[in-house]
Amino acid sequence: MVKHDNLSSELVASDKYFKVILWICLHSLISCVSQTLHTMTTEPANLDSLCVLYQSSDYIVVDKHWDIRIDSKMWYEKLTVQAQLRHHFPQLADPSTYYGYRFCHQLDFSTSGALCVALNKAAAGQAYHCFKDRTVTKAYLALIRGWVSQETQTLDFSIGKNSSEGKTHMMCIEGTEGCENPKPCQTELTVLEYGLYDGDPVTKVLLQPLTGRTHQLRVHCSAIGHPIVGDFTYSSGTDNAPYRMMLHAHLLQIPLDPQPLLVCAGDPFIPTVDSKWLPQRSLRTLAATVEALLQRRIEEDRRIKKEETERVRKKEERRKYRKQQQSEESEEQRRQCQEWLSEWAGD
């Protein structure tokens, strides 16, 4: 967006800016829905199974496979996203970094989907500030056990580390035995479809994390009695039949300047990919739900920008008022000084 000195002109320009962003987002969404269908598979990962969703001089966004870690410090774990990137893009590796590539965020080992990698320090810094300021929009697709009765809801459970013996690798909600240092945590849940997975009732949902806690989506779904299909850890080790955990990072939008980065990683939870998933009743389409989510986010960003503009305007008015007051006080002081000098000269 072009910068203006005049605050009112900047506010008018911001509306055009957000309309452009919405157009970019929707155009990107439409173009990427079919982009990754051919890469979705129930087969394990290998070095060649790297799908690039987006690439520029600053960033690469890949569709992380469900059967691979991002990186690893263990010598015996050779198959990682880091290794895939070195295999496909050795010229882009940065030897000054520990892993060779700057991962802007994390995805669990068993979670698939959009993963952003910065290709230089400046790009990494810009993305870092977006994540830190919580201006990034993320949305995940999931199949969860049972039929969720409430179609839209906010899951609001504080999450902390589980200190119980044998569960230190897990997180837990506040009030659970052994829960240490719980922090506020929110997730928006929207039901897309009801159906069956391998004969059992499941619900296909879109999950939008409003915070970024470890295992947040998995813990929140488990907390409402609808654990994610295939989540071995948060099903107490009982849900081990599915070939993967059914959690997929579908949408990633980072409000970079001058143009936002928006990528989606398709939908792996369709019968043509996994025949065990049988949809029965659809409530809303994925495309319409994501479009509404993006629209809400853009409106929220517009509101925040207007509030910031108004805050700056009021600050400038206060500064001018104080300057005027000081000027008036100085005139009064000079007048009084002249009167005193006149009286002194008369004496």
Short mmCIF file of C-alpha atoms in Angstrom, two decimals:
data_model
loop_
_atom_site.label_atom_id
_atom_site.label_comp_id
_atom_site.label_asym_id
_atom_site.label_seq_id
_atom_site.Cartn_x
_atom_site.Cartn_y
_atom_site.Cartn_z
CA MET A 1 0.00 0.00 0.00
CA VAL A 2 1.24 3.51 -0.83
CA LYS A 3 2.02 5.52 2.30
CA HIS A 4 0.28 8.87 2.75
CA ASP A 5 1.11 11.72 5.10
CA ASN A 6 -2.54 12.63 5.40
CA LEU A 7 -4.28 10.28 7.84
CA SER A 8 -7.71 10.62 6.21
CA SER A 9 -6.24 9.72 2.81
CA GLU A 10 -4.57 6.70 4.40
CA LEU A 11 -7.87 5.54 5.85
CA VAL A 12 -9.62 5.81 2.47
CA ALA A 13 -6.76 3.94 0.81
CA SER A 14 -6.97 1.16 3.39
CA ASP A 15 -10.42 0.10 2.16
CA LYS A 16 -9.05 -0.36 -1.35
CA TYR A 17 -6.08 -2.22 0.11
CA PHE A 18 -8.26 -4.72 1.97
CA LYS A 19 -10.44 -5.26 -1.12
CA VAL A 20 -7.29 -6.10 -3.10
CA ILE A 21 -6.19 -8.49 -0.37
CA LEU A 22 -9.59 -10.22 -0.39
CA TRP A 23 -9.40 -10.63 -4.16
CA ILE A 24 -5.89 -12.08 -3.88
CA CYS A 25 -6.99 -14.45 -1.12
CA LEU A 26 -10.04 -15.74 -2.97
CA HIS A 27 -8.19 -16.06 -6.28
CA SER A 28 -5.39 -17.99 -4.56
CA LEU A 29 -7.91 -20.19 -2.79
CA ILE A 30 -9.72 -21.12 -5.99
CA SER A 31 -6.49 -21.84 -7.86
CA CYS A 32 -4.95 -24.00 -5.14
CA VAL A 33 -7.93 -26.22 -4.27
CA SER A 34 -7.09 -28.67 -7.05
CA GLN A 35 -3.35 -28.11 -6.99
CA THR A 36 -2.48 -30.81 -4.45
CA LEU A 37 -5.08 -33.47 -5.14
CA HIS A 38 -2.56 -35.56 -7.09
CA THR A 39 -0.11 -35.53 -4.16
CA MET A 40 -2.54 -36.87 -1.56
CA THR A 41 -1.85 -40.47 -0.78
CA THR A 42 -2.06 -43.15 1.87
CA GLU A 43 1.48 -44.22 1.01
CA PRO A 44 4.41 -43.45 3.36
CA ALA A 45 6.73 -40.53 2.62
CA ASN A 46 10.02 -40.64 0.72
CA LEU A 47 12.63 -38.09 -0.35
CA ASP A 48 10.84 -37.40 -3.61
CA SER A 49 7.37 -36.89 -2.09
CA LEU A 50 7.74 -33.14 -1.63
CA CYS A 51 4.91 -30.99 -2.97
CA VAL A 52 5.68 -27.29 -3.37
CA LEU A 53 2.56 -25.14 -3.05
CA TYR A 54 4.26 -21.75 -3.39
CA GLN A 55 7.73 -20.43 -4.12
CA SER A 56 9.27 -16.97 -4.32
CA SER A 57 12.67 -15.44 -3.66
CA ASP A 58 11.73 -15.16 0.02
CA TYR A 59 9.57 -18.19 0.86
CA ILE A 60 8.74 -21.77 -0.02
CA VAL A 61 5.49 -23.32 1.21
CA VAL A 62 5.32 -27.11 1.00
CA ASP A 63 2.53 -29.58 1.60
CA LYS A 64 4.07 -31.58 4.43
CA HIS A 65 3.45 -35.32 4.22
CA TRP A 66 1.62 -36.94 7.14
CA ASP A 67 4.44 -39.46 7.65
CA ILE A 68 7.44 -37.19 8.14
CA ARG A 69 9.07 -34.90 10.69
CA ILE A 70 10.07 -31.33 9.88
CA ASP A 71 13.61 -31.86 11.19
CA SER A 72 15.40 -34.10 13.63
CA LYS A 73 18.47 -34.08 15.85
CA MET A 74 18.52 -37.90 15.90
CA TRP A 75 21.16 -39.35 13.59
CA TYR A 76 18.99 -42.33 12.63
CA GLU A 77 16.06 -40.19 11.41
CA LYS A 78 17.11 -39.50 7.86
CA LEU A 79 13.71 -38.77 6.29
CA THR A 80 12.61 -35.23 7.21
CA VAL A 81 11.25 -32.17 5.42
CA GLN A 82 14.71 -30.71 5.90
CA ALA A 83 16.19 -33.67 3.99
CA GLN A 84 13.55 -33.35 1.26
CA LEU A 85 14.40 -29.67 0.80
CA ARG A 86 18.12 -30.44 0.62
CA HIS A 87 17.34 -33.14 -1.96
CA HIS A 88 15.19 -30.88 -4.16
CA PHE A 89 16.67 -27.42 -3.46
CA PRO A 90 20.30 -27.80 -2.28
CA GLN A 91 21.13 -24.36 -3.69
CA LEU A 92 18.65 -22.72 -1.30
CA ALA A 93 20.13 -24.16 1.89
CA ASP A 94 21.68 -21.65 4.29
CA PRO A 95 24.76 -23.07 6.09
CA SER A 96 24.53 -20.33 8.74
CA THR A 97 21.37 -21.95 10.18
CA TYR A 98 21.27 -25.09 12.30
CA TYR A 99 18.89 -27.02 10.03
CA GLY A 100 19.84 -25.37 6.75
CA TYR A 101 16.36 -23.89 6.37
CA ARG A 102 14.35 -21.40 8.41
CA PHE A 103 11.00 -22.99 9.29
CA CYS A 104 8.55 -20.19 10.12
CA HIS A 105 6.30 -22.44 12.24
CA GLN A 106 5.82 -26.06 13.27
CA LEU A 107 3.57 -28.99 12.41
CA ASP A 108 3.43 -32.19 14.44
CA PHE A 109 5.03 -35.32 12.98
CA SER A 110 1.63 -36.82 12.15
CA THR A 111 0.04 -33.59 10.86
CA SER A 112 0.10 -32.85 7.14
CA GLY A 113 -0.38 -29.65 5.19
CA ALA A 114 0.93 -26.14 4.52
CA LEU A 115 4.36 -25.45 6.01
CA CYS A 116 6.18 -22.17 5.33
CA VAL A 117 9.97 -21.92 5.00
CA ALA A 118 11.79 -18.57 4.82
CA LEU A 119 14.73 -18.37 2.42
CA ASN A 120 16.57 -15.46 4.02
CA LYS A 121 16.94 -13.74 7.38
CA ALA A 122 14.81 -10.69 6.49
CA ALA A 123 11.92 -12.85 5.27
CA ALA A 124 12.15 -14.98 8.40
CA GLY A 125 12.00 -11.86 10.56
CA GLN A 126 8.92 -10.50 8.80
CA ALA A 127 7.09 -13.82 9.11
CA TYR A 128 8.18 -14.16 12.76
CA HIS A 129 6.56 -10.83 13.65
CA CYS A 130 3.31 -11.89 11.97
CA PHE A 131 3.20 -15.10 14.02
CA LYS A 132 4.25 -13.28 17.19
CA ASP A 133 1.54 -10.63 16.72
CA ARG A 134 -1.07 -13.33 15.97
CA THR A 135 -1.99 -11.82 12.64
CA VAL A 136 -1.48 -15.13 10.80
CA THR A 137 -4.63 -17.00 9.81
CA LYS A 138 -4.47 -20.80 9.97
CA ALA A 139 -7.22 -23.34 9.43
CA TYR A 140 -7.02 -27.11 9.77
CA LEU A 141 -9.22 -29.90 8.45
CA ALA A 142 -9.89 -32.83 10.76
CA LEU A 143 -11.99 -35.94 11.09
CA ILE A 144 -13.04 -36.32 14.72
CA ARG A 145 -14.75 -39.20 16.49
CA GLY A 146 -18.53 -39.05 16.96
CA TRP A 147 -21.09 -36.62 15.60
CA VAL A 148 -20.64 -33.10 17.00
CA SER A 149 -24.07 -31.69 17.88
CA GLN A 150 -23.08 -27.99 18.03
CA GLU A 151 -22.28 -26.87 14.48
CA THR A 152 -20.11 -23.88 15.40
CA GLN A 153 -18.43 -23.33 18.73
CA THR A 154 -15.40 -21.81 20.44
CA LEU A 155 -13.31 -24.31 22.39
CA ASP A 156 -11.93 -22.37 25.34
CA PHE A 157 -9.70 -24.55 27.53
CA SER A 158 -6.43 -23.44 29.06
CA ILE A 159 -3.64 -25.87 28.20
CA GLY A 160 -0.54 -26.82 30.17
CA LYS A 161 2.16 -29.47 30.19
CA ASN A 162 1.28 -32.86 31.65
CA SER A 163 3.71 -33.75 34.45
CA SER A 164 2.12 -37.12 35.26
CA GLU A 165 4.38 -40.14 35.07
CA GLY A 166 4.42 -41.59 31.55
CA LYS A 167 2.62 -38.54 30.08
CA THR A 168 5.32 -35.88 30.06
CA HIS A 169 5.24 -35.88 26.23
CA MET A 170 1.61 -34.75 26.36
CA MET A 171 -0.33 -31.57 27.06
CA CYS A 172 -3.53 -31.35 29.11
CA ILE A 173 -6.34 -28.95 29.97
CA GLU A 174 -6.49 -26.93 33.18
CA GLY A 175 -7.92 -28.93 36.07
CA THR A 176 -6.43 -32.20 34.86
CA GLU A 177 -4.19 -34.00 37.35
CA GLY A 178 -0.56 -33.06 36.72
CA CYS A 179 -1.36 -30.03 34.55
CA GLU A 180 1.46 -27.50 34.92
CA ASN A 181 1.39 -23.81 34.00
CA PRO A 182 -1.84 -23.80 31.93
CA LYS A 183 -2.24 -20.87 29.54
CA PRO A 184 -5.38 -19.47 27.87
CA CYS A 185 -6.18 -21.21 24.61
CA GLN A 186 -8.99 -20.87 22.05
CA THR A 187 -10.05 -22.76 18.92
CA GLU A 188 -12.96 -22.05 16.56
CA LEU A 189 -14.70 -25.25 15.40
CA THR A 190 -17.03 -25.40 12.38
CA VAL A 191 -18.79 -28.60 11.32
CA LEU A 192 -18.58 -29.33 7.58
CA GLU A 193 -19.90 -32.88 7.19
CA TYR A 194 -21.20 -35.87 9.12
CA GLY A 195 -20.28 -39.35 8.03
CA LEU A 196 -18.64 -42.66 8.83
CA TYR A 197 -15.02 -43.70 8.99
CA ASP A 198 -14.55 -47.44 8.71
CA GLY A 199 -18.17 -47.78 9.87
CA ASP A 200 -17.85 -45.52 12.92
CA PRO A 201 -19.54 -42.08 13.20
CA VAL A 202 -17.19 -39.16 12.61
CA THR A 203 -17.49 -35.44 11.89
CA LYS A 204 -15.44 -33.49 9.38
CA VAL A 205 -14.59 -30.08 10.85
CA LEU A 206 -12.60 -26.95 10.13
CA LEU A 207 -10.49 -25.85 13.11
CA GLN A 208 -9.09 -22.35 13.44
CA PRO A 209 -6.58 -21.94 16.29
CA LEU A 210 -6.78 -18.44 17.77
CA THR A 211 -3.71 -19.17 19.91
CA GLY A 212 -0.67 -21.31 19.23
CA ARG A 213 -0.17 -23.84 22.01
CA THR A 214 1.54 -27.21 21.59
CA HIS A 215 -0.95 -29.93 20.52
CA GLN A 216 -3.74 -27.35 20.90
CA LEU A 217 -6.18 -28.79 18.35
CA ARG A 218 -5.64 -32.37 19.48
CA VAL A 219 -6.13 -31.52 23.15
CA HIS A 220 -9.21 -29.34 22.53
CA CYS A 221 -10.95 -31.97 20.41
CA SER A 222 -10.21 -34.62 23.01
CA ALA A 223 -11.48 -32.29 25.77
CA ILE A 224 -14.98 -32.12 24.21
CA GLY A 225 -15.13 -35.90 23.82
CA HIS A 226 -14.36 -35.93 20.08
CA PRO A 227 -10.69 -36.90 19.66
CA ILE A 228 -9.14 -36.70 16.21
CA VAL A 229 -9.37 -39.94 14.25
CA GLY A 230 -6.04 -41.77 14.40
CA ASP A 231 -4.65 -39.70 17.30
CA PHE A 232 -2.88 -42.49 19.17
CA THR A 233 -1.52 -40.16 21.87
CA TYR A 234 -4.75 -38.46 22.94
CA SER A 235 -6.92 -41.56 22.65
CA SER A 236 -4.89 -43.24 25.40
CA GLY A 237 -3.27 -45.47 22.79
CA THR A 238 -6.51 -47.03 21.56
CA ASP A 239 -7.02 -45.34 18.17
CA ASN A 240 -4.33 -47.16 16.20
CA ALA A 241 -6.25 -48.63 13.26
CA PRO A 242 -6.28 -45.64 10.81
CA TYR A 243 -3.22 -45.25 8.59
CA ARG A 244 -2.65 -41.69 9.86
CA MET A 245 -3.90 -39.02 12.24
CA MET A 246 -6.64 -37.11 10.40
CA LEU A 247 -5.37 -33.56 10.96
CA HIS A 248 -4.34 -31.41 8.00
CA ALA A 249 -3.12 -27.80 7.80
CA HIS A 250 -5.39 -26.67 4.98
CA LEU A 251 -5.02 -22.89 4.97
CA LEU A 252 -2.12 -20.56 5.78
CA GLN A 253 -2.36 -16.79 5.33
CA ILE A 254 0.51 -14.53 6.43
CA PRO A 255 -0.16 -10.77 6.08
CA LEU A 256 3.23 -9.89 4.60
CA ASP A 257 3.90 -6.44 3.19
CA PRO A 258 3.28 -5.45 0.42
CA GLN A 259 1.30 -8.59 -0.52
CA PRO A 260 -0.05 -11.29 1.80
CA LEU A 261 1.00 -14.90 1.35
CA LEU A 262 -1.99 -17.21 1.09
CA VAL A 263 -1.74 -20.92 0.37
CA CYS A 264 -4.05 -23.88 0.87
CA ALA A 265 -3.07 -27.52 0.79
CA GLY A 266 -6.18 -29.13 -0.61
CA ASP A 267 -8.41 -31.61 1.21
CA PRO A 268 -7.04 -35.13 1.84
CA PHE A 269 -10.21 -36.29 3.63
CA ILE A 270 -12.22 -37.31 0.59
CA PRO A 271 -13.39 -40.81 -0.45
CA THR A 272 -11.18 -40.84 -3.56
CA VAL A 273 -8.12 -40.61 -1.31
CA ASP A 274 -9.37 -42.76 1.58
CA SER A 275 -12.30 -45.06 0.80
CA LYS A 276 -12.90 -45.70 4.51
CA TRP A 277 -14.29 -42.15 4.81
CA LEU A 278 -17.96 -42.08 3.78
CA PRO A 279 -19.66 -38.65 3.94
CA GLN A 280 -23.39 -38.82 4.69
CA ARG A 281 -24.64 -35.28 5.30
CA SER A 282 -23.01 -32.00 4.31
CA LEU A 283 -23.75 -28.80 6.24
CA ARG A 284 -21.52 -26.37 4.37
CA THR A 285 -18.82 -26.47 1.73
CA LEU A 286 -15.15 -26.08 2.55
CA ALA A 287 -14.67 -23.27 -0.01
CA ALA A 288 -17.56 -21.18 1.36
CA THR A 289 -16.40 -21.73 4.96
CA VAL A 290 -12.84 -20.66 4.19
CA GLU A 291 -14.07 -17.64 2.22
CA ALA A 292 -16.18 -16.53 5.20
CA LEU A 293 -13.21 -17.06 7.53
CA LEU A 294 -10.96 -14.90 5.35
CA GLN A 295 -13.63 -12.22 5.07
CA ARG A 296 -13.98 -12.09 8.87
CA ARG A 297 -10.22 -11.83 9.27
CA ILE A 298 -9.94 -9.02 6.72
CA GLU A 299 -12.78 -7.12 8.40
CA GLU A 300 -11.06 -7.60 11.76
CA ASP A 301 -7.77 -6.32 10.29
CA ARG A 302 -9.62 -3.33 8.85
CA ARG A 303 -11.16 -2.59 12.25
CA ILE A 304 -7.77 -2.81 13.95
CA LYS A 305 -6.19 -0.54 11.34
CA LYS A 306 -8.97 2.05 11.75
CA GLU A 307 -8.52 1.96 15.51
CA GLU A 308 -4.77 2.42 15.10
CA THR A 309 -5.31 5.31 12.68
CA GLU A 310 -7.72 6.94 15.13
CA ARG A 311 -5.25 6.42 17.97
CA VAL A 312 -2.49 8.09 15.95
CA ARG A 313 -4.84 10.96 15.03
CA LYS A 314 -5.79 11.60 18.66
CA LYS A 315 -2.14 11.42 19.69
CA GLU A 316 -1.28 14.02 17.07
CA GLU A 317 -4.15 16.25 18.26
CA ARG A 318 -2.91 16.02 21.86
CA ARG A 319 0.61 16.89 20.73
CA LYS A 320 -0.62 19.94 18.82
CA TYR A 321 -2.78 21.00 21.79
CA ARG A 322 0.16 20.77 24.21
CA LYS A 323 2.32 22.73 21.78
CA GLN A 324 -0.37 25.40 21.49
CA GLN A 325 -0.73 25.56 25.27
CA GLN A 326 3.01 25.93 25.66
CA SER A 327 3.02 28.68 23.04
CA GLU A 328 0.21 30.54 24.82
CA GLU A 329 1.99 30.15 28.14
CA SER A 330 5.17 31.53 26.60
CA GLU A 331 3.29 34.61 25.30
CA GLU A 332 1.81 35.18 28.74
CA GLN A 333 5.22 34.82 30.36
CA ARG A 334 6.74 37.33 27.93
CA ARG A 335 3.91 39.79 28.63
CA GLN A 336 4.39 39.51 32.38
CA CYS A 337 8.14 39.91 31.96
CA GLN A 338 7.65 43.09 29.92
CA GLU A 339 5.35 44.51 32.61
CA TRP A 340 7.91 43.73 35.30
CA LEU A 341 10.72 45.33 33.27
CA SER A 342 8.61 48.44 32.68
CA GLU A 343 7.86 48.73 36.38
CA TRP A 344 11.51 48.17 37.26
CA ALA A 345 12.65 50.83 34.73
CA GLY A 346 10.11 53.28 36.22
CA ASP A 347 11.51 52.77 39.68
#
